[in-house]
């Protein structure tokens, strides 16, 4: 793919495909999961061909999500490691909320909010997977007890509720910070966007003479 002149590569094509497979799976899991959660939302099972097929298909989508999210972990974990800037960013959160960058510290590739989303999902998705296996009756009911399944179903619903809240925050932030969506749809951002929101990332790219992550760098920006 060719990127517009003067722009920076935020995410490679492979990263974006990986991200949107994860996003699509999450939305499908949320809709099918909600339909099984309460009679009020049961009507959502119509989207999946009825109650029985929703129950059959939900765990398989979960499996795809787990594999897909592993791909995101591999590509993003390094840039999500905690740093001193995270505290400073959190202290300046009031300014971030009103889109005022004066007094907000310079940041590398991700801010503390993005890191929170990353690590929350990294914790919640394995919990959903493990508890999901326990309640995947067709294959695993002979290996568990009803008591274990009761705990698993409760934990599964609690983890799903937390993941949905984290996801809402993620989508809200993605829409709120103008230019971020393009970084995940078309793959590029402007130098102005990088200067405003991720100045350390921009400085590193400039120092390395790079336009951003390449497929060969595993989706990560090269540089110091
Ligand atoms: C379906 C709606 C979604 C939208 C609109 C969306 C939007 C975005 C955008 C715009 C970015 C780029 C942020 C940047 O370049 O600074 C991003 C990054 C990311 N997204 Fe999503 N996303 C969605 C779903 C998900 C889901 C369901 C997950 C995980 C389960 C996820 C995990 C991530 C991760 C790990 C990153 C990299 C940033 C980080 O590490 O925090 N996204 N998303």
Short mmCIF file of C-alpha atoms and ligand atoms in Angstrom, two decimals:
data_model
loop_
_atom_site.label_atom_id
_atom_site.label_comp_id
_atom_site.label_asym_id
_atom_site.label_seq_id
_atom_site.Cartn_x
_atom_site.Cartn_y
_atom_site.Cartn_z
CA UNK A 1 0.00 0.00 0.00
CA UNK A 2 1.18 3.54 -0.68
CA UNK A 3 0.78 6.10 2.06
CA UNK A 4 0.21 9.80 1.47
CA UNK A 5 3.39 11.88 1.21
CA UNK A 6 4.45 13.56 4.44
CA UNK A 7 2.34 11.29 6.64
CA UNK A 8 3.52 8.80 9.26
CA UNK A 9 2.66 5.15 9.37
CA UNK A 10 0.80 4.42 12.59
CA UNK A 11 -0.24 0.83 11.88
CA UNK A 12 0.76 -1.59 9.11
CA UNK A 13 -1.89 -3.31 6.97
CA UNK A 14 -1.35 -6.60 8.83
CA UNK A 15 -1.80 -4.86 12.20
CA UNK A 16 -5.01 -3.22 11.04
CA UNK A 17 -6.47 -6.46 9.70
CA UNK A 18 -5.53 -8.11 13.00
CA UNK A 19 -7.13 -5.27 14.99
CA UNK A 20 -10.39 -5.25 13.03
CA UNK A 21 -10.78 -9.04 13.22
CA UNK A 22 -10.47 -8.61 17.00
CA UNK A 23 -12.98 -5.73 16.97
CA UNK A 24 -15.51 -7.64 14.83
CA UNK A 25 -15.23 -10.74 17.03
CA UNK A 26 -15.71 -8.60 20.15
CA UNK A 27 -18.89 -6.98 18.82
CA UNK A 28 -20.31 -10.36 17.73
CA UNK A 29 -19.44 -11.86 21.13
CA UNK A 30 -21.04 -8.95 22.93
CA UNK A 31 -24.29 -9.25 20.94
CA UNK A 32 -24.50 -13.04 21.15
CA UNK A 33 -23.40 -13.02 24.80
CA UNK A 34 -26.00 -10.41 25.77
CA UNK A 35 -28.71 -12.46 24.07
CA UNK A 36 -27.88 -15.38 26.37
CA UNK A 37 -27.49 -13.19 29.44
CA UNK A 38 -31.03 -11.96 30.00
CA UNK A 39 -34.50 -12.53 28.51
CA UNK A 40 -34.71 -8.77 27.84
CA UNK A 41 -31.85 -9.00 25.33
CA UNK A 42 -32.78 -12.46 24.00
CA UNK A 43 -34.12 -10.86 20.80
CA UNK A 44 -30.47 -10.31 19.76
CA UNK A 45 -30.17 -14.07 19.14
CA UNK A 46 -32.22 -13.43 15.98
CA UNK A 47 -29.02 -12.00 14.48
CA UNK A 48 -27.39 -15.42 14.80
CA UNK A 49 -30.27 -17.56 13.63
CA UNK A 50 -31.98 -18.20 17.00
CA UNK A 51 -31.10 -19.32 20.52
CA UNK A 52 -29.57 -22.70 19.70
CA UNK A 53 -27.28 -21.49 16.96
CA UNK A 54 -26.23 -18.48 19.05
CA UNK A 55 -25.17 -20.82 21.83
CA UNK A 56 -23.29 -23.01 19.35
CA UNK A 57 -21.48 -20.21 17.56
CA UNK A 58 -20.55 -17.92 20.51
CA UNK A 59 -17.65 -20.05 21.86
CA UNK A 60 -16.12 -20.44 18.39
CA UNK A 61 -16.07 -16.68 17.88
CA UNK A 62 -14.46 -16.47 21.32
CA UNK A 63 -11.73 -18.81 20.16
CA UNK A 64 -11.03 -16.61 17.10
CA UNK A 65 -10.93 -13.54 19.38
CA UNK A 66 -8.36 -15.17 21.67
CA UNK A 67 -6.08 -16.08 18.74
CA UNK A 68 -6.54 -12.68 17.17
CA UNK A 69 -5.88 -10.81 20.42
CA UNK A 70 -2.67 -12.82 20.90
CA UNK A 71 -1.56 -11.21 17.63
CA UNK A 72 -2.23 -7.74 19.09
CA UNK A 73 -0.36 -8.63 22.29
CA UNK A 74 2.72 -9.66 20.30
CA UNK A 75 2.66 -6.40 18.34
CA UNK A 76 1.76 -3.95 21.09
CA UNK A 77 3.08 -5.20 24.45
CA UNK A 78 6.40 -3.35 24.29
CA UNK A 79 4.82 0.03 23.55
CA UNK A 80 2.35 -0.54 26.41
CA UNK A 81 4.97 -1.08 29.12
CA UNK A 82 4.50 1.40 31.99
CA UNK A 83 6.68 4.51 32.03
CA UNK A 84 7.16 7.61 34.19
CA UNK A 85 5.15 9.62 31.67
CA UNK A 86 2.02 7.64 32.55
CA UNK A 87 1.74 9.29 36.00
CA UNK A 88 2.33 12.73 34.56
CA UNK A 89 -0.33 12.06 31.90
CA UNK A 90 -2.83 10.89 34.51
CA UNK A 91 -2.20 14.03 36.58
CA UNK A 92 -2.89 16.14 33.49
CA UNK A 93 -6.00 14.11 32.58
CA UNK A 94 -8.31 17.11 33.13
CA UNK A 95 -6.55 18.90 30.27
CA UNK A 96 -6.60 15.82 28.07
CA UNK A 97 -10.38 15.65 28.48
CA UNK A 98 -10.87 19.20 27.22
CA UNK A 99 -8.42 18.66 24.34
CA UNK A 100 -5.89 21.12 25.73
CA UNK A 101 -2.31 19.89 25.28
CA UNK A 102 -0.59 22.70 27.21
CA UNK A 103 0.89 21.08 30.33
CA UNK A 104 0.30 17.52 29.09
CA UNK A 105 3.64 15.66 29.00
CA UNK A 106 5.22 14.46 25.76
CA UNK A 107 4.26 10.86 25.13
CA UNK A 108 5.68 7.88 23.30
CA UNK A 109 3.45 5.64 21.16
CA UNK A 110 0.64 5.13 23.70
CA UNK A 111 -0.77 7.12 26.63
CA UNK A 112 -1.75 5.69 30.02
CA UNK A 113 -5.40 5.36 28.92
CA UNK A 114 -4.43 3.24 25.93
CA UNK A 115 -2.16 1.17 28.16
CA UNK A 116 -5.05 0.65 30.55
CA UNK A 117 -7.21 -0.67 27.67
CA UNK A 118 -4.41 -2.96 26.51
CA UNK A 119 -3.65 -4.49 29.90
CA UNK A 120 -7.30 -4.75 30.94
CA UNK A 121 -8.09 -6.72 27.79
CA UNK A 122 -4.92 -8.77 28.23
CA UNK A 123 -6.23 -9.79 31.66
CA UNK A 124 -9.95 -10.09 30.86
CA UNK A 125 -9.73 -12.07 27.60
CA UNK A 126 -7.86 -15.04 29.19
CA UNK A 127 -10.37 -14.99 32.09
CA UNK A 128 -13.25 -15.06 29.58
CA UNK A 129 -11.55 -17.85 27.68
CA UNK A 130 -10.81 -20.02 30.73
CA UNK A 131 -14.29 -19.61 32.24
CA UNK A 132 -15.84 -20.02 28.78
CA UNK A 133 -14.16 -23.42 28.37
CA UNK A 134 -15.60 -24.54 31.72
CA UNK A 135 -19.15 -23.66 30.60
CA UNK A 136 -18.76 -24.99 27.02
CA UNK A 137 -21.03 -27.90 27.85
CA UNK A 138 -20.98 -29.80 24.55
CA UNK A 139 -17.29 -30.60 24.92
CA UNK A 140 -16.29 -30.04 28.50
CA UNK A 141 -19.22 -30.80 30.83
CA UNK A 142 -17.90 -34.31 31.69
CA UNK A 143 -14.73 -32.75 33.11
CA UNK A 144 -16.30 -30.25 35.50
CA UNK A 145 -18.84 -30.14 38.31
CA UNK A 146 -22.00 -28.05 38.48
CA UNK A 147 -20.45 -26.03 41.34
CA UNK A 148 -17.39 -25.17 39.22
CA UNK A 149 -19.65 -24.25 36.31
CA UNK A 150 -21.70 -21.94 38.54
CA UNK A 151 -18.58 -20.04 39.61
CA UNK A 152 -17.37 -19.97 36.00
CA UNK A 153 -20.62 -18.59 34.60
CA UNK A 154 -20.67 -15.80 37.19
CA UNK A 155 -17.02 -14.90 36.58
CA UNK A 156 -17.61 -15.04 32.82
CA UNK A 157 -20.48 -12.55 33.04
CA UNK A 158 -18.53 -10.25 35.39
CA UNK A 159 -15.44 -10.28 33.14
CA UNK A 160 -17.61 -9.67 30.06
CA UNK A 161 -19.29 -6.68 31.75
CA UNK A 162 -15.86 -5.21 32.61
CA UNK A 163 -14.57 -5.86 29.06
CA UNK A 164 -17.61 -4.11 27.56
CA UNK A 165 -16.99 -1.04 29.76
CA UNK A 166 -13.32 -1.00 28.72
CA UNK A 167 -14.36 -1.38 25.06
CA UNK A 168 -16.82 1.55 25.32
CA UNK A 169 -13.99 3.72 26.75
CA UNK A 170 -11.71 2.56 23.92
CA UNK A 171 -14.18 3.42 21.15
CA UNK A 172 -15.06 6.74 22.79
CA UNK A 173 -11.37 7.74 22.97
CA UNK A 174 -10.78 6.56 19.39
CA UNK A 175 -13.58 8.84 18.16
CA UNK A 176 -12.76 11.72 20.51
CA UNK A 177 -9.12 12.10 19.45
CA UNK A 178 -9.53 13.32 15.86
CA UNK A 179 -7.24 11.52 13.42
CA UNK A 180 -6.86 8.35 15.53
CA UNK A 181 -9.45 6.37 13.58
CA UNK A 182 -7.60 7.02 10.33
CA UNK A 183 -4.50 5.52 11.97
CA UNK A 184 -6.41 2.26 12.35
CA UNK A 185 -8.50 2.39 9.15
CA UNK A 186 -6.06 3.76 6.57
CA UNK A 187 -2.94 3.26 8.66
CA UNK A 188 -1.46 6.74 8.64
CA UNK A 189 -1.47 9.86 10.81
CA UNK A 190 -0.23 13.39 10.14
CA UNK A 191 2.94 14.78 11.76
CA UNK A 192 0.64 17.36 13.42
CA UNK A 193 -1.37 14.58 15.06
CA UNK A 194 1.82 12.91 16.26
CA UNK A 195 3.21 16.25 17.54
CA UNK A 196 0.01 16.92 19.45
CA UNK A 197 -0.63 13.49 20.95
CA UNK A 198 2.55 11.37 20.80
CA UNK A 199 5.47 13.80 20.54
CA UNK A 200 8.11 11.39 21.89
CA UNK A 201 7.02 8.82 19.30
CA UNK A 202 7.38 11.48 16.60
CA UNK A 203 10.82 12.55 17.88
CA UNK A 204 12.00 8.92 17.84
CA UNK A 205 10.78 8.40 14.30
CA UNK A 206 12.52 11.58 13.16
CA UNK A 207 15.74 10.59 14.97
CA UNK A 208 15.61 7.16 13.32
CA UNK A 209 14.78 8.66 9.92
CA UNK A 210 11.73 6.37 9.82
CA UNK A 211 8.12 6.92 8.75
CA UNK A 212 6.80 4.44 11.28
CA UNK A 213 6.42 0.73 11.88
CA UNK A 214 7.11 -1.61 8.98
CA UNK A 215 5.98 -5.23 8.52
CA UNK A 216 9.63 -6.24 9.06
CA UNK A 217 9.78 -4.54 12.45
CA UNK A 218 6.77 -6.60 13.61
CA UNK A 219 4.53 -3.56 13.50
CA UNK A 220 6.73 -1.57 15.87
CA UNK A 221 8.48 1.67 15.09
CA UNK A 222 12.22 1.28 14.64
CA UNK A 223 14.50 3.64 16.46
CA UNK A 224 16.04 4.22 19.91
C1 LIG B 1 -14.88 -2.28 17.42
C2 LIG B 1 -14.59 -1.05 17.75
C3 LIG B 1 -13.17 -0.56 17.89
C4 LIG B 1 -12.71 0.65 17.45
C5 LIG B 1 -13.53 1.73 16.77
C6 LIG B 1 -11.29 0.71 17.75
C7 LIG B 1 -10.45 1.76 17.43
C8 LIG B 1 -9.08 1.80 17.62
C9 LIG B 1 -8.20 2.85 17.17
C10 LIG B 1 -8.62 4.09 16.40
C11 LIG B 1 -6.94 2.54 17.55
C12 LIG B 1 -5.64 3.33 17.28
C13 LIG B 1 -5.21 4.17 18.45
C14 LIG B 1 -3.92 4.89 18.14
O1 LIG B 1 -3.36 4.75 17.06
O2 LIG B 1 -3.43 5.65 19.02
C15 LIG B 1 -7.01 1.28 18.27
C16 LIG B 1 -5.95 0.63 18.85
C17 LIG B 1 -6.04 -0.54 19.58
N1 LIG B 1 -7.18 -1.29 19.78
FE1 LIG B 1 -9.04 -0.87 19.06
N2 LIG B 1 -10.94 -0.45 18.39
C18 LIG B 1 -12.04 -1.27 18.51
C19 LIG B 1 -12.10 -2.51 19.11
C20 LIG B 1 -11.05 -3.09 19.83
C21 LIG B 1 -11.15 -4.28 20.61
C22 LIG B 1 -12.42 -5.10 20.81
C23 LIG B 1 -9.92 -4.51 21.15
C24 LIG B 1 -9.46 -5.61 22.07
C25 LIG B 1 -10.17 -6.57 22.56
C26 LIG B 1 -9.04 -3.46 20.70
C27 LIG B 1 -7.70 -3.34 21.03
C28 LIG B 1 -6.85 -2.37 20.59
C29 LIG B 1 -5.43 -2.29 20.93
C30 LIG B 1 -4.67 -3.27 21.82
C31 LIG B 1 -4.94 -1.15 20.29
C32 LIG B 1 -3.51 -0.60 20.33
C33 LIG B 1 -3.44 0.51 21.34
C34 LIG B 1 -3.23 -0.02 22.72
O3 LIG B 1 -2.34 -0.84 22.93
O4 LIG B 1 -4.00 0.40 23.61
N3 LIG B 1 -9.75 -2.62 19.89
N4 LIG B 1 -8.34 0.85 18.29
#
